[in-house]
Short mmCIF file of C-alpha atoms and ligand atoms in Angstrom, two decimals:
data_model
loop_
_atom_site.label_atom_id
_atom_site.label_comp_id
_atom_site.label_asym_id
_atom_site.label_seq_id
_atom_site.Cartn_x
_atom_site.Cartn_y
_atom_site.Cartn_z
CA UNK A 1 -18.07 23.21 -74.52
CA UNK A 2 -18.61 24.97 -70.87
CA UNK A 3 -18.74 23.68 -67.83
CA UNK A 4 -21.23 25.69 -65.11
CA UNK A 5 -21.38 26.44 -61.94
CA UNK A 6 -24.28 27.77 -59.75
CA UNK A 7 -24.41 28.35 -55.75
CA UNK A 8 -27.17 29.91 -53.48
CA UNK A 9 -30.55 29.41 -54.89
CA UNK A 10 -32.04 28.20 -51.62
CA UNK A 11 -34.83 26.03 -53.23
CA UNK A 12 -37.94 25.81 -50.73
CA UNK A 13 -41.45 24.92 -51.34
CA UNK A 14 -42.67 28.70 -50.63
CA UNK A 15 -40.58 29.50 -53.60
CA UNK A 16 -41.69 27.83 -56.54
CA UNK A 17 -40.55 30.73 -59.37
CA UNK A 18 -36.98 29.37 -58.20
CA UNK A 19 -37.59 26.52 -58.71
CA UNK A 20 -39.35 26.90 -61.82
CA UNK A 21 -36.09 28.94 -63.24
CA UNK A 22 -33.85 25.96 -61.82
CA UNK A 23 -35.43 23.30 -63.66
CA UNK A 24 -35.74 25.06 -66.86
CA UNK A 25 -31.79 26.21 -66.60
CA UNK A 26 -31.41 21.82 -65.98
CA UNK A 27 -33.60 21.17 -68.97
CA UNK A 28 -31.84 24.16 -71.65
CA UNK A 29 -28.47 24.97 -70.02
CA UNK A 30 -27.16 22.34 -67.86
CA UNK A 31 -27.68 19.65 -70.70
CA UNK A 32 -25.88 20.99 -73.13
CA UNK A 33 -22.93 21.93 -70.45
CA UNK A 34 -19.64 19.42 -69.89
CA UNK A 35 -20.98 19.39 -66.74
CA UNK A 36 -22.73 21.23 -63.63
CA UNK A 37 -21.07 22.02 -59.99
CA UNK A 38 -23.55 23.44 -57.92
CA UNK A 39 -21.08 24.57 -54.69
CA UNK A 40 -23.69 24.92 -52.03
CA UNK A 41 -27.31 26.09 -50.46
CA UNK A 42 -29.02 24.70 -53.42
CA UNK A 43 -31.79 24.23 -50.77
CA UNK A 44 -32.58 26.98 -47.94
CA UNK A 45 -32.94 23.97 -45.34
CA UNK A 46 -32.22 19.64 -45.14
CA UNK A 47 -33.33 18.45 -42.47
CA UNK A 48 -31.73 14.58 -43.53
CA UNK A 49 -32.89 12.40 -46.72
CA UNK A 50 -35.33 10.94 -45.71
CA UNK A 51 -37.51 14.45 -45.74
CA UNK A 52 -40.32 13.07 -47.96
CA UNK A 53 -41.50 17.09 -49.27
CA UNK A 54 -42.98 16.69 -52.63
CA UNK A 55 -40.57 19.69 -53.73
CA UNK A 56 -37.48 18.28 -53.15
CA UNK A 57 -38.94 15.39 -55.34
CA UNK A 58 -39.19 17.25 -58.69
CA UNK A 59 -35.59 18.44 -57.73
CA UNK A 60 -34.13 15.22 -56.97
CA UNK A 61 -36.03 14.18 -60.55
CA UNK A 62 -34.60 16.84 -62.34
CA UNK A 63 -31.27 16.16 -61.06
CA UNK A 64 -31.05 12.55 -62.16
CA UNK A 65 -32.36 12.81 -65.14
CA UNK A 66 -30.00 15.24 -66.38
CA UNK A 67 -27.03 12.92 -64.65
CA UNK A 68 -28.67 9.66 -66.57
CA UNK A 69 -28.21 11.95 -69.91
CA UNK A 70 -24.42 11.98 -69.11
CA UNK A 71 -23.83 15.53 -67.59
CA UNK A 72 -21.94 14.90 -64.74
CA UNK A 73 -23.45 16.83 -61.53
CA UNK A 74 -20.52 17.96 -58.47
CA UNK A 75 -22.59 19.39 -55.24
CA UNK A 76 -20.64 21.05 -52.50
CA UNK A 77 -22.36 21.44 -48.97
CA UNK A 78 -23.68 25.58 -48.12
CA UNK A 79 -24.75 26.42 -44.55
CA UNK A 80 -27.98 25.46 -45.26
CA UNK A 81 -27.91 22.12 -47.04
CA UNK A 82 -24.89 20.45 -45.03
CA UNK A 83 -26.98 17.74 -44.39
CA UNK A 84 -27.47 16.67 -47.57
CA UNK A 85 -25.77 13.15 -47.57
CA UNK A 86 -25.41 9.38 -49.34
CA UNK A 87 -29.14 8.98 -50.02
CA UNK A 88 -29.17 12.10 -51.56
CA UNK A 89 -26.60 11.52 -54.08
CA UNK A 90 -27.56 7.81 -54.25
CA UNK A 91 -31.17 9.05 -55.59
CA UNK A 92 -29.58 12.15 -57.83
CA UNK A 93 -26.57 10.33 -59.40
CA UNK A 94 -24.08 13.89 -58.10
CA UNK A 95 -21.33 13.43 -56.22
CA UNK A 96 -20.29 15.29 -53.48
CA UNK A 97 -17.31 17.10 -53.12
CA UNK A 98 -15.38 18.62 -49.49
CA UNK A 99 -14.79 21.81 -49.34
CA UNK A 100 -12.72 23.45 -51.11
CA UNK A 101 -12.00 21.62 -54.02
CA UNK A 102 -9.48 21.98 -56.48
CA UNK A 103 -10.09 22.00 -59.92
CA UNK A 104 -8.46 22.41 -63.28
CA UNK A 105 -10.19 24.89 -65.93
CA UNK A 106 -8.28 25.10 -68.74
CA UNK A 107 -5.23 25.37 -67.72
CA UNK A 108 -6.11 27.12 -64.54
CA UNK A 109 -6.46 26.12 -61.09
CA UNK A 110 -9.53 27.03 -59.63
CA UNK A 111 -10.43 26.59 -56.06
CA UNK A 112 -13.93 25.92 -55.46
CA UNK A 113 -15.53 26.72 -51.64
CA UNK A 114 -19.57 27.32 -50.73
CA UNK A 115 -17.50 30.13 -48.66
CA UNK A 116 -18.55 30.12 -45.58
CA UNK A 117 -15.50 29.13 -44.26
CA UNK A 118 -13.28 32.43 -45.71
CA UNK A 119 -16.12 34.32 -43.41
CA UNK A 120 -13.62 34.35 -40.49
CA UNK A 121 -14.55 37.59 -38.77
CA UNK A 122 -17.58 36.07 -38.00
CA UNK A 123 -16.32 33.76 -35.34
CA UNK A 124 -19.79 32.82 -33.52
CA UNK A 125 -20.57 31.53 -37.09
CA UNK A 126 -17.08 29.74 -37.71
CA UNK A 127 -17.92 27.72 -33.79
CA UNK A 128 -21.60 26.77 -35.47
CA UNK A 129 -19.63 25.57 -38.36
CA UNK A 130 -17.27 23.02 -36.82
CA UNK A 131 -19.94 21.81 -34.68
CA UNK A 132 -22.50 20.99 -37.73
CA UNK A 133 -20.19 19.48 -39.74
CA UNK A 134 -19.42 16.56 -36.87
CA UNK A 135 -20.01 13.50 -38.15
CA UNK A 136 -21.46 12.88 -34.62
CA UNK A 137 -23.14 15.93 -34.42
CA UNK A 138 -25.12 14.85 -37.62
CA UNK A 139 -25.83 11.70 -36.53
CA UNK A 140 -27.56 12.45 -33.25
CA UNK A 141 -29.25 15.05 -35.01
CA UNK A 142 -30.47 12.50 -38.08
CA UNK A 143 -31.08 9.93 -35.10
CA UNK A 144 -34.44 12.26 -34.16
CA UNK A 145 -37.85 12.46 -35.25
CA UNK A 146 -38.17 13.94 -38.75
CA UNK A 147 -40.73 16.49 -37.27
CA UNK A 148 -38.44 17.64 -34.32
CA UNK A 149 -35.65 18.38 -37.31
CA UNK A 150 -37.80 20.16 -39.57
CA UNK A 151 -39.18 22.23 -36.01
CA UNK A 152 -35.24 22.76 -35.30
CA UNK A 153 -34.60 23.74 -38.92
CA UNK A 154 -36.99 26.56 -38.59
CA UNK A 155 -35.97 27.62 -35.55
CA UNK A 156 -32.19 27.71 -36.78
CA UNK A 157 -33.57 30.15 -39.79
CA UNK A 158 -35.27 32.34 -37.45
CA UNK A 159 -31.88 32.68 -35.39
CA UNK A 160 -30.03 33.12 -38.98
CA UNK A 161 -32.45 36.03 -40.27
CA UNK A 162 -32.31 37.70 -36.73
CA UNK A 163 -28.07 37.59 -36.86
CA UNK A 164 -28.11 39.20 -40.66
CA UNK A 165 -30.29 41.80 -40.04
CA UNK A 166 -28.12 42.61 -36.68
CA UNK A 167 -24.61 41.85 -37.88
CA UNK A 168 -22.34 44.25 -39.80
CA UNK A 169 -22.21 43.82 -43.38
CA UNK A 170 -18.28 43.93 -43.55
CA UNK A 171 -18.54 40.70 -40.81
CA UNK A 172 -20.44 38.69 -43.18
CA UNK A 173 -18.31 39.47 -45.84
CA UNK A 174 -15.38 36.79 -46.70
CA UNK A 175 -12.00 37.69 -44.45
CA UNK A 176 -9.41 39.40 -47.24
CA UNK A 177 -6.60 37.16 -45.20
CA UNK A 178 -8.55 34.04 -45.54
CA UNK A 179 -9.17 34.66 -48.82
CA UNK A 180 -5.19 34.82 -49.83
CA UNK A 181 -4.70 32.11 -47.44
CA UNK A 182 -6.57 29.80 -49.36
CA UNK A 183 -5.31 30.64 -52.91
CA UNK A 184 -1.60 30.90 -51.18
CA UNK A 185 -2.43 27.32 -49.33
CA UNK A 186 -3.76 25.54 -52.97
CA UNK A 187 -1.42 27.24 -55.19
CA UNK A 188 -4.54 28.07 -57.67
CA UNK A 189 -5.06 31.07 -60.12
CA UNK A 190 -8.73 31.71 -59.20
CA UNK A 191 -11.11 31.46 -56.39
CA UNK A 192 -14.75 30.84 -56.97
CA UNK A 193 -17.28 30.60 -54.39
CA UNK A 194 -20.68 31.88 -53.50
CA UNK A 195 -22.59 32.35 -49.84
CA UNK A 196 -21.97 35.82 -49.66
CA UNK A 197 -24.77 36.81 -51.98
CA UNK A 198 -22.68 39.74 -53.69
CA UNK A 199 -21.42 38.56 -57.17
CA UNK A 200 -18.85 39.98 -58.14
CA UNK A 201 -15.29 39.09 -59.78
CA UNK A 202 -12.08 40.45 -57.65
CA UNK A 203 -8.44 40.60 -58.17
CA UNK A 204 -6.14 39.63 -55.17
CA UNK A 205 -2.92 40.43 -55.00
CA UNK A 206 -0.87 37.77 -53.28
CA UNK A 207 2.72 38.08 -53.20
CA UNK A 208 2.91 40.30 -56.07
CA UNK A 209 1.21 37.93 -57.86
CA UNK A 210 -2.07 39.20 -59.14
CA UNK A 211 -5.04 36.12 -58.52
CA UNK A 212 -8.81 36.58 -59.02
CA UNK A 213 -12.09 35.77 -57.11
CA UNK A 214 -15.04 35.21 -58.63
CA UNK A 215 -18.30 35.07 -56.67
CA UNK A 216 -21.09 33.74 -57.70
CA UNK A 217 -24.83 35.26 -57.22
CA UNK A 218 -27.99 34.25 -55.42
CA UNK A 219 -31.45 33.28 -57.35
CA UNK A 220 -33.63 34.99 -55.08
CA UNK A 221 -35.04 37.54 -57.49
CA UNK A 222 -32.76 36.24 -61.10
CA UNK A 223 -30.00 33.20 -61.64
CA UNK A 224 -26.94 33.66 -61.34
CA UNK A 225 -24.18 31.37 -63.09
CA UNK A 226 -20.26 31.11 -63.97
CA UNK A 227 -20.25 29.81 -67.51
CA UNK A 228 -16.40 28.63 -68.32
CA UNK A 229 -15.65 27.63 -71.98
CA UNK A 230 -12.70 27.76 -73.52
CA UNK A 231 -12.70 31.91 -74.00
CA UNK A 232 -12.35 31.40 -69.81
CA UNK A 233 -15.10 32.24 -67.39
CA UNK A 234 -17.94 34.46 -67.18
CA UNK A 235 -20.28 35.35 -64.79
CA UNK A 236 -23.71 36.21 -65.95
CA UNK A 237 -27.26 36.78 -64.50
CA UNK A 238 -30.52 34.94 -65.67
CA UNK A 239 -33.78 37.27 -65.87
CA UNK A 240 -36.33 35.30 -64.08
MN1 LIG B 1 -24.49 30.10 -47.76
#
């Protein structure tokens, strides 16, 4: 049995080929998986639940039908989709985990993170970070007009794409110091997260002790996926 885990596929209307591959991997992989964590910008933008976009429909369908069918579904928050909330998982049957989350994979402790937060040398970033994720913050925001979100939304992806192109790639990169931080702070064997867009699998020496990182892919032009059975974890890519 395997469970899998996905991040970064920023699902969007303009983009049905993603969604196209993300629903088949529901229908084929994820249903015959012990279950499915998807750890973050599984959409490229929520603007609050109540967003009635025909796309996120057929995702939310997708989603729930594979929960009804008894594969348990575990979403973490991304940059994009931190707004993502109760009605959300009420409709999909997943349940939202904080970030990070620790988890046990057989035998080893994994520490699960969108990732975002190890991306410490970006400190403009890390201040837009603690200010989204206010519970008060969110509610004055979810408090406005659907249309004035979805305008703000695309004005905060304009800013976004106008900081990558300008920033430094090391700055976008996940802090090394963070990084053994976190597995230090949890005690866990292995990392996994995803955000950065640059899959990969790492070793980390901390203390003398040699612990991995795993990072997961985006979907933008393939899937990208952790499959972990028993024979441990592997991270593959998904032709389109
Ligand atoms: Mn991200």
């Amino acid at each position: 049995m395997t469970t899998l885990f996905i991040s970064d596929l920023h699902l969007e209307a303009e983009r049905p080929d993603i969604a196209r591959q993300f629903l088949t991997f529901l229908e084929q992989d994820a249903s015959e998986a012990d279950d499915l964590y998807i750890l973050g910008d599984l959409f490229e933008a929520w603007v609050g639940d109540d967003d009635p976009n025909t796309h996120y429909f057929t995702i939310k369908r997708a989603l729930r039908k594979l929960v009804d069918s008894g594969v348990p579904v575990y979403f973490m928050h991304g940059n994009r989709d931190f707004m993502i909330g109760k009605g959300f998982a009420n409709e999909t049957g997943i349940e939202i985990l904080k970030d990070p989350h620790k988890v046990l994979m057989y035998g080893q402790q994994v520490l699960l993170s969108h990732g975002d937060v190890l991306c410490t040398d970006d400190v403009q970033y890390q201040r837009v970070r603690k200010m989204t994720r206010d519970p008060d913050w969110q509610a004055s925001i979810l408090a406005r007009p659907l249309k004035d979100r979805l305008r703000m939304a695309e004005e905060a992806r304009r800013q976004s794409l106008e900081q990558t192109i300008n920033q430094s790639m090391q700055i976008m990169d996940v802090n090394q110091n963070a990084v053994k931080k976190a597995i230090q702070h949890f005690g866990v064997d292995i990392l996994l997260h995803g955000h950065t867009h640059r899959p990969g699998v790492h070793v980390v020496d901390v203390d003398g002790r040699k612990a991995k990182r795993i990072v997961l892919g985006d979907w933008y032009t393939q899937g990208s996926v952790v499959r972990w059975s028993s024979r441990g974890a592997s991270l593959e890519e998904m032709p389109r």
